[in-house]
mmCIF file of C-alpha atoms in Angstrom:
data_model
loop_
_atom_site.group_PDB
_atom_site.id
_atom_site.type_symbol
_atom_site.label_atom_id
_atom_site.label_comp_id
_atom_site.label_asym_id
_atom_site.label_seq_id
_atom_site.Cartn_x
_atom_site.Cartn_y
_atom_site.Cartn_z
ATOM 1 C CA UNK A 232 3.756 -9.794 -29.373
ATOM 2 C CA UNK A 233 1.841 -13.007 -29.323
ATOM 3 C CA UNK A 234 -1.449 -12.356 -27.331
ATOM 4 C CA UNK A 235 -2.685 -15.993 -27.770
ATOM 5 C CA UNK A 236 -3.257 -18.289 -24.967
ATOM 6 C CA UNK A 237 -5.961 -17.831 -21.491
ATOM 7 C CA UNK A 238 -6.004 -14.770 -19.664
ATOM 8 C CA UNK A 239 -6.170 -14.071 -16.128
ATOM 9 C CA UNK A 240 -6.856 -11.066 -14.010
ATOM 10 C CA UNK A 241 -5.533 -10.716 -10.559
ATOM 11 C CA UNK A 242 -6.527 -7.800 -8.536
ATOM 12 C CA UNK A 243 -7.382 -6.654 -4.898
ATOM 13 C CA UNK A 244 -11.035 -5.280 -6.405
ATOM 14 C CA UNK A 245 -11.863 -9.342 -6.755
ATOM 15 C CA UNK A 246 -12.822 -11.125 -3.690
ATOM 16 C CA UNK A 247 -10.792 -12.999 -1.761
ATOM 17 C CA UNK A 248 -12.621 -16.483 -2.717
ATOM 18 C CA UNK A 249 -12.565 -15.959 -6.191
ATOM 19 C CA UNK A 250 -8.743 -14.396 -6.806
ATOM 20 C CA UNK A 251 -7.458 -17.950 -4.505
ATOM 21 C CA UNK A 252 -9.826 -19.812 -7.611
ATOM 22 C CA UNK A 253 -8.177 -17.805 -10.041
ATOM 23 C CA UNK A 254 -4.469 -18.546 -8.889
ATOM 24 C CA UNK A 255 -5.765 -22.116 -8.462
ATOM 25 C CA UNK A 256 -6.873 -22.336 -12.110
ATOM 26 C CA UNK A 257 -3.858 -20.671 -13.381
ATOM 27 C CA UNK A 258 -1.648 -23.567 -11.247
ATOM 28 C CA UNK A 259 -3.311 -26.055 -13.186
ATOM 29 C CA UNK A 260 -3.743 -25.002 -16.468
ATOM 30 C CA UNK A 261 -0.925 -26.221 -18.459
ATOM 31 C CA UNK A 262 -1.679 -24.163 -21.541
ATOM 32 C CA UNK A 263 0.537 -20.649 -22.376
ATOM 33 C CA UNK A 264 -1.082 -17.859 -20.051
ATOM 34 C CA UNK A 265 -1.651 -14.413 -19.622
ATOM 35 C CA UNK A 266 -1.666 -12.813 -16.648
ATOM 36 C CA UNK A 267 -2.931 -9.254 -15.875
ATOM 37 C CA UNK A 268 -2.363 -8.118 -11.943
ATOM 38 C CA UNK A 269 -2.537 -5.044 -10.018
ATOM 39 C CA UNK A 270 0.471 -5.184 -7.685
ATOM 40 C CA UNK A 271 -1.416 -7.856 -5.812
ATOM 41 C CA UNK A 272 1.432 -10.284 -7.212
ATOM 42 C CA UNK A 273 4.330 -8.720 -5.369
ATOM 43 C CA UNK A 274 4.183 -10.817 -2.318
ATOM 44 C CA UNK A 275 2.459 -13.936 -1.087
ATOM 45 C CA UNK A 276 1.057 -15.038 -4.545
ATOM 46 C CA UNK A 277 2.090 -18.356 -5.487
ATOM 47 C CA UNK A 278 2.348 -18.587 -9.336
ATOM 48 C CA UNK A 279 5.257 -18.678 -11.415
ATOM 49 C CA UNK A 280 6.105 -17.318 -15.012
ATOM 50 C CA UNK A 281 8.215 -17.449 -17.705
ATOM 51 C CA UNK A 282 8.433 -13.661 -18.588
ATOM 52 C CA UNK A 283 6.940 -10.417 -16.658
ATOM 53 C CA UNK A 284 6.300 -7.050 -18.168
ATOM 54 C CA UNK A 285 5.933 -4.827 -15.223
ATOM 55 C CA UNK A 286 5.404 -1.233 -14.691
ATOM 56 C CA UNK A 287 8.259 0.888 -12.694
ATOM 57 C CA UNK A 288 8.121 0.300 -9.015
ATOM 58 C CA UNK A 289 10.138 0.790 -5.875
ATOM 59 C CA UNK A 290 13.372 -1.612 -6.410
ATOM 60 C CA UNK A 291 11.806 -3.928 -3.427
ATOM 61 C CA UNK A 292 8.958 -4.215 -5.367
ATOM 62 C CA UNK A 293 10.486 -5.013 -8.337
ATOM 63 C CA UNK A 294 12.260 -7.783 -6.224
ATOM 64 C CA UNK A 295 8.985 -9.412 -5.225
ATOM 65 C CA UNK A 296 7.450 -9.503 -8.654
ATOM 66 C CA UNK A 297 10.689 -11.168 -9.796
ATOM 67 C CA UNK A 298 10.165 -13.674 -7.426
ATOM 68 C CA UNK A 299 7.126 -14.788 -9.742
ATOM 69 C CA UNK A 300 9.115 -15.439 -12.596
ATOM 70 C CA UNK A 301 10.847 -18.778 -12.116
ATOM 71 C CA UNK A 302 9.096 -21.744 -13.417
ATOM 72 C CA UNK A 303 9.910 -25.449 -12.957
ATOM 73 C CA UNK A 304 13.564 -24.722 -12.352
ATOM 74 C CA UNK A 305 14.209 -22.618 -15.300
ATOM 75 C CA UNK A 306 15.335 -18.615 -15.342
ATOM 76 C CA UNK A 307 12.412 -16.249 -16.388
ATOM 77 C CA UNK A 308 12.824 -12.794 -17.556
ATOM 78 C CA UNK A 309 11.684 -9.966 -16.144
ATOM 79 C CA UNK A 310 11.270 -6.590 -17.973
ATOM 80 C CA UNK A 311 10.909 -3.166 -16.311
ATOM 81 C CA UNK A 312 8.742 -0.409 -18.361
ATOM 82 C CA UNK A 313 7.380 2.890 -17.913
ATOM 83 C CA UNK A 314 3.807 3.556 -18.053
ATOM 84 C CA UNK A 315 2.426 7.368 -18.158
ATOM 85 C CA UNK A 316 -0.688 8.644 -18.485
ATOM 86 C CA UNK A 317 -1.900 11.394 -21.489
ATOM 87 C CA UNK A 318 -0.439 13.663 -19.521
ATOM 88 C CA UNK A 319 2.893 12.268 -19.435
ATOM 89 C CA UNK A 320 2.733 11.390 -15.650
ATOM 90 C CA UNK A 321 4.079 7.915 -14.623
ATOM 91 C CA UNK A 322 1.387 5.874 -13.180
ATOM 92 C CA UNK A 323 3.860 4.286 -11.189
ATOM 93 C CA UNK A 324 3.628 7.954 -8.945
ATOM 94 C CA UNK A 325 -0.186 7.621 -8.330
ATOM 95 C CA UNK A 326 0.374 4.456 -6.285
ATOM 96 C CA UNK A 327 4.200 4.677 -4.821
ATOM 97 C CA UNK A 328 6.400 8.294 -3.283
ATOM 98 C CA UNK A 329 8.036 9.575 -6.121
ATOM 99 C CA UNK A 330 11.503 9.430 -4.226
ATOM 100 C CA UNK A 331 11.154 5.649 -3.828
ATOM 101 C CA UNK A 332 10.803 5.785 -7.533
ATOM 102 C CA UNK A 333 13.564 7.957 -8.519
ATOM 103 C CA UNK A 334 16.375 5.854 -6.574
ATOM 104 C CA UNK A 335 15.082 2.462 -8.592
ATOM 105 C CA UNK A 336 15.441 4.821 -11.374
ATOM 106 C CA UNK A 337 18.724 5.646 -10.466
ATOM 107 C CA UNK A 338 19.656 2.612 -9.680
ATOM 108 C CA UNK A 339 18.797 0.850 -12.680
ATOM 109 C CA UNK A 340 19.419 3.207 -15.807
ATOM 110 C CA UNK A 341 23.073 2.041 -15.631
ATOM 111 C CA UNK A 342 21.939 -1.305 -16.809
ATOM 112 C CA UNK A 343 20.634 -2.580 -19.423
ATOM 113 C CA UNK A 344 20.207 -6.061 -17.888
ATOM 114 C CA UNK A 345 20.748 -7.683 -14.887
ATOM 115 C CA UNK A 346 21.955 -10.790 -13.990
ATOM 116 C CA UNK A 347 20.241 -12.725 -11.023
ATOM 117 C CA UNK A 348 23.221 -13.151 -8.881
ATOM 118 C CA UNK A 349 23.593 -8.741 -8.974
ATOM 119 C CA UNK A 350 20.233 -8.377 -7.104
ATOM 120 C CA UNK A 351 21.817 -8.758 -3.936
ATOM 121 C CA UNK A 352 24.349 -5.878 -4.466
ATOM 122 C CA UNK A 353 21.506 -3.599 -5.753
ATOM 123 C CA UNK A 354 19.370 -4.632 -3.294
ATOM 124 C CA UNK A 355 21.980 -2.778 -0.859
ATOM 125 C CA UNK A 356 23.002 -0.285 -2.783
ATOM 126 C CA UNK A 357 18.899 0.567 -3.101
ATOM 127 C CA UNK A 358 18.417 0.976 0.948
ATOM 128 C CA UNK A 359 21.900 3.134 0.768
ATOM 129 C CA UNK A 360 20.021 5.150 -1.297
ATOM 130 C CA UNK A 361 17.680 5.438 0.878
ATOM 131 C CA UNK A 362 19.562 5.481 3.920
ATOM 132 C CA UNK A 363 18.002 8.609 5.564
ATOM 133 C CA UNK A 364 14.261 7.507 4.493
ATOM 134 C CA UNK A 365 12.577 7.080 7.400
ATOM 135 C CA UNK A 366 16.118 6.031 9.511
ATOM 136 C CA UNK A 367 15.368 2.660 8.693
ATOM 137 C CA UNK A 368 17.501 1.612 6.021
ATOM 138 C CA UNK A 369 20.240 0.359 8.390
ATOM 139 C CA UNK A 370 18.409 -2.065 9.970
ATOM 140 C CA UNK A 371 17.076 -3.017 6.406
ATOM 141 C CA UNK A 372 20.343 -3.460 5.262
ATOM 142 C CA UNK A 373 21.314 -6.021 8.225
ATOM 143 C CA UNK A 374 18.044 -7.827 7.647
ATOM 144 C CA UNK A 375 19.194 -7.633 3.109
ATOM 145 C CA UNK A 376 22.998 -8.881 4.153
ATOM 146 C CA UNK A 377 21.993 -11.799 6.243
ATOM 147 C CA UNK A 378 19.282 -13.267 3.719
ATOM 148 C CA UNK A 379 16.031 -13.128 5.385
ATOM 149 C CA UNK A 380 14.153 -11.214 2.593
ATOM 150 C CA UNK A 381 10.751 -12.045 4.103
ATOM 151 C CA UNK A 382 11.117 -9.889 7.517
ATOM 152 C CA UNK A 383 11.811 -6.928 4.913
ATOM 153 C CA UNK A 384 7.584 -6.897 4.347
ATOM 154 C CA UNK A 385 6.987 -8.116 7.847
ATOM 155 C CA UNK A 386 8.787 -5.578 9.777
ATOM 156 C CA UNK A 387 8.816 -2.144 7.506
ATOM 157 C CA UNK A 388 6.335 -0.666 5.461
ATOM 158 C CA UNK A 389 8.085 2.290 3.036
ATOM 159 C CA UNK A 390 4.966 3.112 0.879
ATOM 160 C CA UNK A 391 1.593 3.682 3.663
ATOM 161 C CA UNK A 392 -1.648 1.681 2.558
ATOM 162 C CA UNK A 393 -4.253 4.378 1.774
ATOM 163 C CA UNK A 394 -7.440 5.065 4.045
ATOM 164 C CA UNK A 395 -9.891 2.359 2.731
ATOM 165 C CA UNK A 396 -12.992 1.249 2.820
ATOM 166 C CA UNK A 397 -14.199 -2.678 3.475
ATOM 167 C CA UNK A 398 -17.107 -3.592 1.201
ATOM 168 C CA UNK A 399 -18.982 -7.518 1.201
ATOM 169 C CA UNK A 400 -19.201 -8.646 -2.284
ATOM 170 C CA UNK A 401 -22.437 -10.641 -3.039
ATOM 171 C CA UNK A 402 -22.737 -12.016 -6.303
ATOM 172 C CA UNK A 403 -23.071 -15.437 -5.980
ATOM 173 C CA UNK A 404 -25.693 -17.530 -3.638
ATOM 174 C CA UNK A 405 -23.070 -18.541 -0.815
ATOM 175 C CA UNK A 406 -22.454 -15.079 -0.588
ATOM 176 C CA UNK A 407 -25.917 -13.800 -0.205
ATOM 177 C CA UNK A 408 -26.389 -17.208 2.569
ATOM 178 C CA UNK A 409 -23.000 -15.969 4.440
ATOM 179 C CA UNK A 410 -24.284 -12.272 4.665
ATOM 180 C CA UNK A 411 -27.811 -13.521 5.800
ATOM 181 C CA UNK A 412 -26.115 -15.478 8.408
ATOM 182 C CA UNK A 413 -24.250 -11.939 9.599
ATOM 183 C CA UNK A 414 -26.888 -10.002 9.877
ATOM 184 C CA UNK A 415 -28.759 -12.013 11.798
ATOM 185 C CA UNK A 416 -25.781 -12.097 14.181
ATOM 186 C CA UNK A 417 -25.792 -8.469 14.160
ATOM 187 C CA UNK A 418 -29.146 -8.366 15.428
ATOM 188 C CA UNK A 419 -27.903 -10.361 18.848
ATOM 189 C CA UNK A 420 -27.832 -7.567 21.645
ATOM 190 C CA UNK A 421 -25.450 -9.212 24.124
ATOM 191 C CA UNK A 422 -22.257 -8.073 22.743
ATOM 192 C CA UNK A 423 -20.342 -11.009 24.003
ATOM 193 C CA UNK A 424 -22.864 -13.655 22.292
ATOM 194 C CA UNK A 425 -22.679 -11.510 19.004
ATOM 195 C CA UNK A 426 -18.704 -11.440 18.671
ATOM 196 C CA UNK A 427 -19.029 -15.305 19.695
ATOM 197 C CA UNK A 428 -21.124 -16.080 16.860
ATOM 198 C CA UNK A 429 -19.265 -13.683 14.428
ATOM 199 C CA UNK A 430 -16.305 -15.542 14.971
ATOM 200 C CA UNK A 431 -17.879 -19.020 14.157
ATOM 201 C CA UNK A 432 -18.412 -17.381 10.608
ATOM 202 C CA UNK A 433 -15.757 -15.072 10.607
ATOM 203 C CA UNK A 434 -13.215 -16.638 7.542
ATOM 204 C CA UNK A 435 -15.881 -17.393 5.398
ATOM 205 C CA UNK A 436 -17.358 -13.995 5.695
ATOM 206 C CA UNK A 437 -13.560 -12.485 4.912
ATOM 207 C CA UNK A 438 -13.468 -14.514 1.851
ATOM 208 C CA UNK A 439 -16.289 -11.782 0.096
ATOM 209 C CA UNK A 440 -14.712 -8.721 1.656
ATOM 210 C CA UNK A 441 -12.829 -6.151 -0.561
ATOM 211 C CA UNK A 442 -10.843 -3.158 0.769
ATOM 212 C CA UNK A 443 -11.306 -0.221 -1.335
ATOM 213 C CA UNK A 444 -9.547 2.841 -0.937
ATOM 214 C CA UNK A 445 -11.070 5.784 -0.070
ATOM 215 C CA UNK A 446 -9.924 8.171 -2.772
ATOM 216 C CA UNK A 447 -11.025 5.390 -5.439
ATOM 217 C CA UNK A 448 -14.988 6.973 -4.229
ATOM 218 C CA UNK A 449 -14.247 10.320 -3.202
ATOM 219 C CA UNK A 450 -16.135 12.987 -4.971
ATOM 220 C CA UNK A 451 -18.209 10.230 -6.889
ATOM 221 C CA UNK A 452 -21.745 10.916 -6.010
ATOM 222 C CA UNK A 453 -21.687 7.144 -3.555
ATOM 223 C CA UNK A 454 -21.845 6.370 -0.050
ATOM 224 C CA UNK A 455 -20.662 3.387 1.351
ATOM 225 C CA UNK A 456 -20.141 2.377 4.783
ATOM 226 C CA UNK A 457 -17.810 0.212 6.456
ATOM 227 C CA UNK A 458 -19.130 -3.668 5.221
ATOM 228 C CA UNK A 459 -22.201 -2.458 3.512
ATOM 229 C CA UNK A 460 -23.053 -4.990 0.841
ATOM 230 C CA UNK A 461 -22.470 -4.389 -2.795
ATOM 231 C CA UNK A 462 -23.546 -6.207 -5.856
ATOM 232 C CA UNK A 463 -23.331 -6.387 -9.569
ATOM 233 C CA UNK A 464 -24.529 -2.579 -9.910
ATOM 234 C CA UNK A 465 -20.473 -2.161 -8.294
ATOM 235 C CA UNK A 466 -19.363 -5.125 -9.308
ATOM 236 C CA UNK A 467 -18.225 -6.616 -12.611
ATOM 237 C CA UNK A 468 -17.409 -10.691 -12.364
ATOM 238 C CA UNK A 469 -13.966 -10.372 -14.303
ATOM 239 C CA UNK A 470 -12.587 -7.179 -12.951
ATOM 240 C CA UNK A 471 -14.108 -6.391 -9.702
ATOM 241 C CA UNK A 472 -15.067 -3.353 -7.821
ATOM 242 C CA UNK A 473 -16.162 -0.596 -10.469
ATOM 243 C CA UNK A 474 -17.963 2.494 -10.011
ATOM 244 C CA UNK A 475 -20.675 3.715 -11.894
ATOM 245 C CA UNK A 476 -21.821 7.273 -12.158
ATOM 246 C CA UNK A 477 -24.027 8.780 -14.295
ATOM 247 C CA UNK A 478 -24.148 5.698 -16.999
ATOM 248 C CA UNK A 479 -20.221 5.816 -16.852
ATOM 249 C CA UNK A 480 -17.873 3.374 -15.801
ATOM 250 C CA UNK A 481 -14.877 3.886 -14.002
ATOM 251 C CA UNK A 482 -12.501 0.633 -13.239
#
């Protein structure tokens, strides 16, 4: 495989700020890229590609990803793999419910590709699979048959976000201006006056926040608190939140 051209990293462990610079810079560089992303990419991020290689994922997952891969009007390709761990275990099943995984597996090992103009009848036949997950795959199947996709992420969520963490990420001088402006704020005892000026800096603040989930920390020998400030000791400029314990690093 031809591993020439710039590379990218897309992940939720970047800041806000800097992944919208990334996906800007990726926009307008018209060189060949490579792009690395955490499943970040499966809804709301607005690139396009000529080819994916993505891990195994729930088949509505699978759908949103594929959604990145037309560019300028031409068909991409899209190409579904298995990752596993030394141990053999799919790393798929550390982030999604192994039955979510095992009906996309179902569905797709009768094909060996898949034309565009099948997804819609495997996008059914995916939620009959699942039709007594949660007793929402009728209505999912309504929302599937009448083409409005986008209420599918806005009105069900099959796979539960973990218990997280928010963290403010200060490695750059705005950053360290924006979180000098909060806590002075939090210093403001009327409550009413403090949520007023909060709000006045409220989006920029968001733009250095990070969600990390809890389990990511737990039994690591670190403490954080909800929007304690971290810097380059936790995080690394290209890949984000990291841990370090004991001299080791964990990404």
């Amino acid at each position: 495989m031809d591993l020439e051209g710039d590379f990218y990293y897309l992940s939720t462990n970047i800041y806000p700020k800097e992944r919208l610079n990334r996906i800007k810079e990726i926009n307008r560089n018209k060189n060949r890229k490579i792009i690395v992303s955490t499943q970040l990419i499966e809804a709301g991020v607005d690139i396009s590609v000529d080819v994916i290689y993505r891990d195994i994922a729930p088949f509505d997952a699978i759908n949103q990803t594929a959604g990145r891969r037309h560019n300028e009007g031409r068909r991409g390709i899209v190409n579904i793999v298995k990752l596993v761990d030394d141990k053999g275990r799919k790393y798929a099943s550390y982030i999604y419910e192994k039955h979510l995984i095992t009906k996309t597996e179902e569905l797709l090992n009768k094909y060996d590709v898949i034309d565009e103009r099948e997804f819609l009848k495997l996008n059914i036949k995916y939620f009959q699979k699942l039709r007594n997950y949660k007793d929402k795959s009728k209505e999912i199947l309504k929302i599937i048959e009448n083409f409005k996709y986008d209420e599918i992420n806005n009105k069900f969520k099959l796979i539960e976000n973990p218990p997280s963490i928010d963290l403010f990420v200060c490695v750059e001088d705005e950053a360290e201006k924006v979180w000098g402006e909060y806590k002075t704020i939090m210093e403001i005892k009327n409550i009413y006056e403090r949520r007023k000026k909060f709000l006045e800096i409220k989006k920029k603040f968001y733009e250095y926040v990070i969600s990390v989930p809890e389990y990511s920390i737990k039994g690591k020998n670190i403490l954080f608190n909800h929007l304690d400030k971290i810097d380059e000791k936790y995080y690394d400029r290209e890949t984000g939140f990291k841990i370090v314990e004991d001299n080791t690093l964990i990404l």
